Amino acid sequence: MPSLIWSTAYAFLLVELVITAILVVPVPIKIRNAITRKVFQFDLGERIRKPILFIAIALAMGFVDSYSKHQYVMEKIDEERNAELDHGHHLPHVLHHEKEKKYKAERNMYLTGFALTLLFVIGRICQLMQEHVELENELHPETAVEKREATPKKPVDKKND
């Protein structure tokens, strides 16, 4: 089960890397603004806010879990070294096994930490894109009005009284 969790965190990190790369690719302003208007027209930010919050909490819990596992493994390694010094028993396979656990705990900690950080970076990039479009609309209101008029409006039903 833990392998599935960390594999999912890795897959999520890869998806985040692709999204970040797409968001930072230099695109002409008109095209970027058009894409941003379409994305925010469907109000995707509000729709995916709860799943993103859930993912952020899961990543934070994964980070805390891997940190506590790392601390536990470090304590065991210290105990082994102290026992070796006190009693003169040298068990290289035990120390090797503990170092392997330490490596995995550190890997998982970095994995969840980077994924959590990229989640915040993607959120901030999206906020900046939205602010840019809003400021662009304030600067050039005629362009924004033309764009709104070009979109088809829903007919309003009027009732005869």
mmCIF file with all atom_site columns, C-alpha atoms in Angstrom:
data_model
loop_
_atom_site.group_PDB
_atom_site.id
_atom_site.type_symbol
_atom_site.label_atom_id
_atom_site.label_alt_id
_atom_site.label_comp_id
_atom_site.label_asym_id
_atom_site.label_entity_id
_atom_site.label_seq_id
_atom_site.pdbx_PDB_ins_code
_atom_site.Cartn_x
_atom_site.Cartn_y
_atom_site.Cartn_z
_atom_site.occupancy
_atom_site.B_iso_or_equiv
_atom_site.pdbx_formal_charge
_atom_site.auth_seq_id
_atom_site.auth_comp_id
_atom_site.auth_asym_id
_atom_site.auth_atom_id
_atom_site.pdbx_PDB_model_num
ATOM 1   C CA . MET A 1 1   ? 0.000   0.000  0.000   1.00 0.00 ? 1   MET A CA 1
ATOM 2   C CA . PRO A 1 2   ? 2.728   2.560  0.777   1.00 0.00 ? 2   PRO A CA 1
ATOM 3   C CA . SER A 1 3   ? 4.232   1.959  -2.651  1.00 0.00 ? 3   SER A CA 1
ATOM 4   C CA . LEU A 1 4   ? 0.898   2.864  -4.253  1.00 0.00 ? 4   LEU A CA 1
ATOM 5   C CA . ILE A 1 5   ? 0.728   6.084  -2.252  1.00 0.00 ? 5   ILE A CA 1
ATOM 6   C CA . TRP A 1 6   ? 4.219   7.202  -3.231  1.00 0.00 ? 6   TRP A CA 1
ATOM 7   C CA . SER A 1 7   ? 3.684   6.143  -6.848  1.00 0.00 ? 7   SER A CA 1
ATOM 8   C CA . THR A 1 8   ? 0.552   8.311  -6.913  1.00 0.00 ? 8   THR A CA 1
ATOM 9   C CA . ALA A 1 9   ? 2.483   11.226 -5.412  1.00 0.00 ? 9   ALA A CA 1
ATOM 10  C CA . TYR A 1 10  ? 5.143   10.761 -8.099  1.00 0.00 ? 10  TYR A CA 1
ATOM 11  C CA . ALA A 1 11  ? 2.527   10.682 -10.878 1.00 0.00 ? 11  ALA A CA 1
ATOM 12  C CA . PHE A 1 12  ? 0.906   13.817 -9.447  1.00 0.00 ? 12  PHE A CA 1
ATOM 13  C CA . LEU A 1 13  ? 4.316   15.534 -9.384  1.00 0.00 ? 13  LEU A CA 1
ATOM 14  C CA . LEU A 1 14  ? 4.820   14.678 -13.054 1.00 0.00 ? 14  LEU A CA 1
ATOM 15  C CA . VAL A 1 15  ? 1.395   16.088 -13.939 1.00 0.00 ? 15  VAL A CA 1
ATOM 16  C CA . GLU A 1 16  ? 2.238   19.247 -12.010 1.00 0.00 ? 16  GLU A CA 1
ATOM 17  C CA . LEU A 1 17  ? 5.524   19.592 -13.871 1.00 0.00 ? 17  LEU A CA 1
ATOM 18  C CA . VAL A 1 18  ? 3.718   19.352 -17.213 1.00 0.00 ? 18  VAL A CA 1
ATOM 19  C CA . ILE A 1 19  ? 1.088   21.910 -16.134 1.00 0.00 ? 19  ILE A CA 1
ATOM 20  C CA . THR A 1 20  ? 3.786   24.277 -14.880 1.00 0.00 ? 20  THR A CA 1
ATOM 21  C CA . ALA A 1 21  ? 5.703   23.928 -18.134 1.00 0.00 ? 21  ALA A CA 1
ATOM 22  C CA . ILE A 1 22  ? 2.546   24.723 -20.121 1.00 0.00 ? 22  ILE A CA 1
ATOM 23  C CA . LEU A 1 23  ? 1.782   27.747 -17.952 1.00 0.00 ? 23  LEU A CA 1
ATOM 24  C CA . VAL A 1 24  ? 5.240   29.271 -18.283 1.00 0.00 ? 24  VAL A CA 1
ATOM 25  C CA . VAL A 1 25  ? 5.724   28.683 -22.015 1.00 0.00 ? 25  VAL A CA 1
ATOM 26  C CA . PRO A 1 26  ? 5.927   32.094 -23.673 1.00 0.00 ? 26  PRO A CA 1
ATOM 27  C CA . VAL A 1 27  ? 2.818   32.585 -25.783 1.00 0.00 ? 27  VAL A CA 1
ATOM 28  C CA . PRO A 1 28  ? 1.685   35.827 -27.476 1.00 0.00 ? 28  PRO A CA 1
ATOM 29  C CA . ILE A 1 29  ? -0.411  37.954 -25.129 1.00 0.00 ? 29  ILE A CA 1
ATOM 30  C CA . LYS A 1 30  ? -3.568  37.845 -27.275 1.00 0.00 ? 30  LYS A CA 1
ATOM 31  C CA . ILE A 1 31  ? -3.550  34.053 -27.372 1.00 0.00 ? 31  ILE A CA 1
ATOM 32  C CA . ARG A 1 32  ? -2.749  33.746 -23.647 1.00 0.00 ? 32  ARG A CA 1
ATOM 33  C CA . ASN A 1 33  ? -5.519  36.220 -22.749 1.00 0.00 ? 33  ASN A CA 1
ATOM 34  C CA . ALA A 1 34  ? -8.015  34.362 -24.932 1.00 0.00 ? 34  ALA A CA 1
ATOM 35  C CA . ILE A 1 35  ? -7.125  31.058 -23.295 1.00 0.00 ? 35  ILE A CA 1
ATOM 36  C CA . THR A 1 36  ? -7.272  32.605 -19.834 1.00 0.00 ? 36  THR A CA 1
ATOM 37  C CA . ARG A 1 37  ? -10.685 34.170 -20.518 1.00 0.00 ? 37  ARG A CA 1
ATOM 38  C CA . LYS A 1 38  ? -12.062 30.821 -21.671 1.00 0.00 ? 38  LYS A CA 1
ATOM 39  C CA . VAL A 1 39  ? -10.666 28.990 -18.648 1.00 0.00 ? 39  VAL A CA 1
ATOM 40  C CA . PHE A 1 40  ? -11.995 31.527 -16.174 1.00 0.00 ? 40  PHE A CA 1
ATOM 41  C CA . GLN A 1 41  ? -15.290 31.848 -18.046 1.00 0.00 ? 41  GLN A CA 1
ATOM 42  C CA . PHE A 1 42  ? -16.083 28.260 -17.036 1.00 0.00 ? 42  PHE A CA 1
ATOM 43  C CA . ASP A 1 43  ? -15.092 29.106 -13.445 1.00 0.00 ? 43  ASP A CA 1
ATOM 44  C CA . LEU A 1 44  ? -12.710 26.158 -13.199 1.00 0.00 ? 44  LEU A CA 1
ATOM 45  C CA . GLY A 1 45  ? -10.927 27.666 -10.203 1.00 0.00 ? 45  GLY A CA 1
ATOM 46  C CA . GLU A 1 46  ? -14.012 27.378 -8.030  1.00 0.00 ? 46  GLU A CA 1
ATOM 47  C CA . ARG A 1 47  ? -14.911 23.935 -9.337  1.00 0.00 ? 47  ARG A CA 1
ATOM 48  C CA . ILE A 1 48  ? -11.575 22.330 -8.550  1.00 0.00 ? 48  ILE A CA 1
ATOM 49  C CA . ARG A 1 49  ? -10.854 24.223 -5.323  1.00 0.00 ? 49  ARG A CA 1
ATOM 50  C CA . LYS A 1 50  ? -12.022 21.398 -3.030  1.00 0.00 ? 50  LYS A CA 1
ATOM 51  C CA . PRO A 1 51  ? -10.169 18.594 -4.859  1.00 0.00 ? 51  PRO A CA 1
ATOM 52  C CA . ILE A 1 52  ? -7.008  20.717 -4.855  1.00 0.00 ? 52  ILE A CA 1
ATOM 53  C CA . LEU A 1 53  ? -7.423  21.349 -1.132  1.00 0.00 ? 53  LEU A CA 1
ATOM 54  C CA . PHE A 1 54  ? -7.843  17.608 -0.567  1.00 0.00 ? 54  PHE A CA 1
ATOM 55  C CA . ILE A 1 55  ? -4.705  16.878 -2.590  1.00 0.00 ? 55  ILE A CA 1
ATOM 56  C CA . ALA A 1 56  ? -2.767  19.546 -0.687  1.00 0.00 ? 56  ALA A CA 1
ATOM 57  C CA . ILE A 1 57  ? -3.823  18.056 2.653   1.00 0.00 ? 57  ILE A CA 1
ATOM 58  C CA . ALA A 1 58  ? -2.897  14.548 1.465   1.00 0.00 ? 58  ALA A CA 1
ATOM 59  C CA . LEU A 1 59  ? 0.523   15.768 0.307   1.00 0.00 ? 59  LEU A CA 1
ATOM 60  C CA . ALA A 1 60  ? 1.088   17.579 3.602   1.00 0.00 ? 60  ALA A CA 1
ATOM 61  C CA . MET A 1 61  ? 0.170   14.423 5.519   1.00 0.00 ? 61  MET A CA 1
ATOM 62  C CA . GLY A 1 62  ? 2.523   12.420 3.291   1.00 0.00 ? 62  GLY A CA 1
ATOM 63  C CA . PHE A 1 63  ? 5.284   14.913 4.020   1.00 0.00 ? 63  PHE A CA 1
ATOM 64  C CA . VAL A 1 64  ? 4.710   14.670 7.770   1.00 0.00 ? 64  VAL A CA 1
ATOM 65  C CA . ASP A 1 65  ? 4.587   10.868 7.564   1.00 0.00 ? 65  ASP A CA 1
ATOM 66  C CA . SER A 1 66  ? 7.842   10.649 5.643   1.00 0.00 ? 66  SER A CA 1
ATOM 67  C CA . TYR A 1 67  ? 9.503   13.129 8.008   1.00 0.00 ? 67  TYR A CA 1
ATOM 68  C CA . SER A 1 68  ? 8.467   11.109 11.058  1.00 0.00 ? 68  SER A CA 1
ATOM 69  C CA . LYS A 1 69  ? 9.618   7.896  9.360   1.00 0.00 ? 69  LYS A CA 1
ATOM 70  C CA . HIS A 1 70  ? 12.963  9.551  8.632   1.00 0.00 ? 70  HIS A CA 1
ATOM 71  C CA . GLN A 1 71  ? 13.352  10.597 12.274  1.00 0.00 ? 71  GLN A CA 1
ATOM 72  C CA . TYR A 1 72  ? 12.503  7.064  13.430  1.00 0.00 ? 72  TYR A CA 1
ATOM 73  C CA . VAL A 1 73  ? 15.078  5.531  11.083  1.00 0.00 ? 73  VAL A CA 1
ATOM 74  C CA . MET A 1 74  ? 17.731  8.028  12.188  1.00 0.00 ? 74  MET A CA 1
ATOM 75  C CA . GLU A 1 75  ? 17.116  7.066  15.811  1.00 0.00 ? 75  GLU A CA 1
ATOM 76  C CA . LYS A 1 76  ? 17.470  3.378  14.964  1.00 0.00 ? 76  LYS A CA 1
ATOM 77  C CA . ILE A 1 77  ? 20.740  4.033  13.120  1.00 0.00 ? 77  ILE A CA 1
ATOM 78  C CA . ASP A 1 78  ? 22.072  5.936  16.135  1.00 0.00 ? 78  ASP A CA 1
ATOM 79  C CA . GLU A 1 79  ? 21.030  3.090  18.439  1.00 0.00 ? 79  GLU A CA 1
ATOM 80  C CA . GLU A 1 80  ? 22.807  0.568  16.204  1.00 0.00 ? 80  GLU A CA 1
ATOM 81  C CA . ARG A 1 81  ? 25.982  2.632  16.179  1.00 0.00 ? 81  ARG A CA 1
ATOM 82  C CA . ASN A 1 82  ? 25.871  3.099  19.943  1.00 0.00 ? 82  ASN A CA 1
ATOM 83  C CA . ALA A 1 83  ? 25.279  -0.627 20.473  1.00 0.00 ? 83  ALA A CA 1
ATOM 84  C CA . GLU A 1 84  ? 28.182  -1.383 18.155  1.00 0.00 ? 84  GLU A CA 1
ATOM 85  C CA . LEU A 1 85  ? 30.456  0.935  20.102  1.00 0.00 ? 85  LEU A CA 1
ATOM 86  C CA . ASP A 1 86  ? 29.290  -0.346 23.493  1.00 0.00 ? 86  ASP A CA 1
ATOM 87  C CA . HIS A 1 87  ? 29.292  -4.075 22.781  1.00 0.00 ? 87  HIS A CA 1
ATOM 88  C CA . GLY A 1 88  ? 31.601  -4.416 19.799  1.00 0.00 ? 88  GLY A CA 1
ATOM 89  C CA . HIS A 1 89  ? 28.940  -6.209 17.729  1.00 0.00 ? 89  HIS A CA 1
ATOM 90  C CA . HIS A 1 90  ? 29.123  -5.272 14.105  1.00 0.00 ? 90  HIS A CA 1
ATOM 91  C CA . LEU A 1 91  ? 26.118  -6.212 11.964  1.00 0.00 ? 91  LEU A CA 1
ATOM 92  C CA . PRO A 1 92  ? 26.642  -4.603 8.547   1.00 0.00 ? 92  PRO A CA 1
ATOM 93  C CA . HIS A 1 93  ? 23.424  -5.990 7.035   1.00 0.00 ? 93  HIS A CA 1
ATOM 94  C CA . VAL A 1 94  ? 21.295  -4.302 9.709   1.00 0.00 ? 94  VAL A CA 1
ATOM 95  C CA . LEU A 1 95  ? 22.973  -0.950 9.144   1.00 0.00 ? 95  LEU A CA 1
ATOM 96  C CA . HIS A 1 96  ? 22.616  -1.359 5.381   1.00 0.00 ? 96  HIS A CA 1
ATOM 97  C CA . HIS A 1 97  ? 18.900  -2.104 5.765   1.00 0.00 ? 97  HIS A CA 1
ATOM 98  C CA . GLU A 1 98  ? 18.408  0.981  7.945   1.00 0.00 ? 98  GLU A CA 1
ATOM 99  C CA . LYS A 1 99  ? 20.248  3.175  5.435   1.00 0.00 ? 99  LYS A CA 1
ATOM 100 C CA . GLU A 1 100 ? 17.917  1.878  2.736   1.00 0.00 ? 100 GLU A CA 1
ATOM 101 C CA . LYS A 1 101 ? 14.909  2.874  4.845   1.00 0.00 ? 101 LYS A CA 1
ATOM 102 C CA . LYS A 1 102 ? 16.488  6.283  5.434   1.00 0.00 ? 102 LYS A CA 1
ATOM 103 C CA . TYR A 1 103 ? 16.969  6.777  1.693   1.00 0.00 ? 103 TYR A CA 1
ATOM 104 C CA . LYS A 1 104 ? 13.331  5.886  0.980   1.00 0.00 ? 104 LYS A CA 1
ATOM 105 C CA . ALA A 1 105 ? 12.048  8.193  3.714   1.00 0.00 ? 105 ALA A CA 1
ATOM 106 C CA . GLU A 1 106 ? 14.149  11.072 2.388   1.00 0.00 ? 106 GLU A CA 1
ATOM 107 C CA . ARG A 1 107 ? 13.018  10.380 -1.183  1.00 0.00 ? 107 ARG A CA 1
ATOM 108 C CA . ASN A 1 108 ? 9.376   10.421 -0.128  1.00 0.00 ? 108 ASN A CA 1
ATOM 109 C CA . MET A 1 109 ? 9.888   13.613 1.855   1.00 0.00 ? 109 MET A CA 1
ATOM 110 C CA . TYR A 1 110 ? 11.421  15.379 -1.154  1.00 0.00 ? 110 TYR A CA 1
ATOM 111 C CA . LEU A 1 111 ? 8.741   13.990 -3.461  1.00 0.00 ? 111 LEU A CA 1
ATOM 112 C CA . THR A 1 112 ? 5.839   15.292 -1.386  1.00 0.00 ? 112 THR A CA 1
ATOM 113 C CA . GLY A 1 113 ? 7.627   18.551 -0.605  1.00 0.00 ? 113 GLY A CA 1
ATOM 114 C CA . PHE A 1 114 ? 8.224   19.333 -4.278  1.00 0.00 ? 114 PHE A CA 1
ATOM 115 C CA . ALA A 1 115 ? 4.678   18.323 -5.223  1.00 0.00 ? 115 ALA A CA 1
ATOM 116 C CA . LEU A 1 116 ? 3.216   20.555 -2.506  1.00 0.00 ? 116 LEU A CA 1
ATOM 117 C CA . THR A 1 117 ? 5.439   23.454 -3.541  1.00 0.00 ? 117 THR A CA 1
ATOM 118 C CA . LEU A 1 118 ? 4.490   23.098 -7.205  1.00 0.00 ? 118 LEU A CA 1
ATOM 119 C CA . LEU A 1 119 ? 0.816   23.044 -6.239  1.00 0.00 ? 119 LEU A CA 1
ATOM 120 C CA . PHE A 1 120 ? 1.229   26.488 -4.678  1.00 0.00 ? 120 PHE A CA 1
ATOM 121 C CA . VAL A 1 121 ? 3.278   27.716 -7.652  1.00 0.00 ? 121 VAL A CA 1
ATOM 122 C CA . ILE A 1 122 ? 0.585   26.634 -10.119 1.00 0.00 ? 122 ILE A CA 1
ATOM 123 C CA . GLY A 1 123 ? -2.066  28.365 -8.017  1.00 0.00 ? 123 GLY A CA 1
ATOM 124 C CA . ARG A 1 124 ? -0.064  31.582 -7.948  1.00 0.00 ? 124 ARG A CA 1
ATOM 125 C CA . ILE A 1 125 ? 0.608   31.492 -11.698 1.00 0.00 ? 125 ILE A CA 1
ATOM 126 C CA . CYS A 1 126 ? -3.122  31.094 -12.341 1.00 0.00 ? 126 CYS A CA 1
ATOM 127 C CA . GLN A 1 127 ? -3.897  34.039 -10.033 1.00 0.00 ? 127 GLN A CA 1
ATOM 128 C CA . LEU A 1 128 ? -1.353  36.201 -11.844 1.00 0.00 ? 128 LEU A CA 1
ATOM 129 C CA . MET A 1 129 ? -2.812  35.241 -15.226 1.00 0.00 ? 129 MET A CA 1
ATOM 130 C CA . GLN A 1 130 ? -6.308  36.178 -14.041 1.00 0.00 ? 130 GLN A CA 1
ATOM 131 C CA . GLU A 1 131 ? -5.086  39.504 -12.642 1.00 0.00 ? 131 GLU A CA 1
ATOM 132 C CA . HIS A 1 132 ? -3.287  40.209 -15.923 1.00 0.00 ? 132 HIS A CA 1
ATOM 133 C CA . VAL A 1 133 ? -6.465  39.652 -17.921 1.00 0.00 ? 133 VAL A CA 1
ATOM 134 C CA . GLU A 1 134 ? -8.477  41.851 -15.550 1.00 0.00 ? 134 GLU A CA 1
ATOM 135 C CA . LEU A 1 135 ? -5.892  44.654 -15.765 1.00 0.00 ? 135 LEU A CA 1
ATOM 136 C CA . GLU A 1 136 ? -5.779  44.262 -19.542 1.00 0.00 ? 136 GLU A CA 1
ATOM 137 C CA . ASN A 1 137 ? -9.571  44.627 -19.638 1.00 0.00 ? 137 ASN A CA 1
ATOM 138 C CA . GLU A 1 138 ? -9.363  47.789 -17.522 1.00 0.00 ? 138 GLU A CA 1
ATOM 139 C CA . LEU A 1 139 ? -6.638  49.209 -19.747 1.00 0.00 ? 139 LEU A CA 1
ATOM 140 C CA . HIS A 1 140 ? -8.420  48.379 -23.003 1.00 0.00 ? 140 HIS A CA 1
ATOM 141 C CA . PRO A 1 141 ? -12.152 48.199 -22.200 1.00 0.00 ? 141 PRO A CA 1
ATOM 142 C CA . GLU A 1 142 ? -13.164 48.339 -25.876 1.00 0.00 ? 142 GLU A CA 1
ATOM 143 C CA . THR A 1 143 ? -11.381 45.033 -26.508 1.00 0.00 ? 143 THR A CA 1
ATOM 144 C CA . ALA A 1 144 ? -13.122 43.411 -23.545 1.00 0.00 ? 144 ALA A CA 1
ATOM 145 C CA . VAL A 1 145 ? -16.542 44.713 -24.702 1.00 0.00 ? 145 VAL A CA 1
ATOM 146 C CA . GLU A 1 146 ? -15.955 43.365 -28.214 1.00 0.00 ? 146 GLU A CA 1
ATOM 147 C CA . LYS A 1 147 ? -15.028 39.976 -26.786 1.00 0.00 ? 147 LYS A CA 1
ATOM 148 C CA . ARG A 1 148 ? -18.158 39.919 -24.616 1.00 0.00 ? 148 ARG A CA 1
ATOM 149 C CA . GLU A 1 149 ? -20.396 40.933 -27.527 1.00 0.00 ? 149 GLU A CA 1
ATOM 150 C CA . ALA A 1 150 ? -18.859 38.252 -29.720 1.00 0.00 ? 150 ALA A CA 1
ATOM 151 C CA . THR A 1 151 ? -19.882 35.532 -27.299 1.00 0.00 ? 151 THR A CA 1
ATOM 152 C CA . PRO A 1 152 ? -23.446 34.313 -27.856 1.00 0.00 ? 152 PRO A CA 1
ATOM 153 C CA . LYS A 1 153 ? -25.913 35.333 -25.189 1.00 0.00 ? 153 LYS A CA 1
ATOM 154 C CA . LYS A 1 154 ? -28.620 33.067 -23.852 1.00 0.00 ? 154 LYS A CA 1
ATOM 155 C CA . PRO A 1 155 ? -32.146 34.160 -24.797 1.00 0.00 ? 155 PRO A CA 1
ATOM 156 C CA . VAL A 1 156 ? -34.210 35.436 -21.921 1.00 0.00 ? 156 VAL A CA 1
ATOM 157 C CA . ASP A 1 157 ? -37.754 34.120 -21.741 1.00 0.00 ? 157 ASP A CA 1
ATOM 158 C CA . LYS A 1 158 ? -40.309 36.832 -21.099 1.00 0.00 ? 158 LYS A CA 1
ATOM 159 C CA . LYS A 1 159 ? -43.646 35.966 -19.667 1.00 0.00 ? 159 LYS A CA 1
ATOM 160 C CA . ASN A 1 160 ? -46.717 37.838 -20.835 1.00 0.00 ? 160 ASN A CA 1
ATOM 161 C CA . ASP A 1 161 ? -48.784 39.102 -17.946 1.00 0.00 ? 161 ASP A CA 1
#
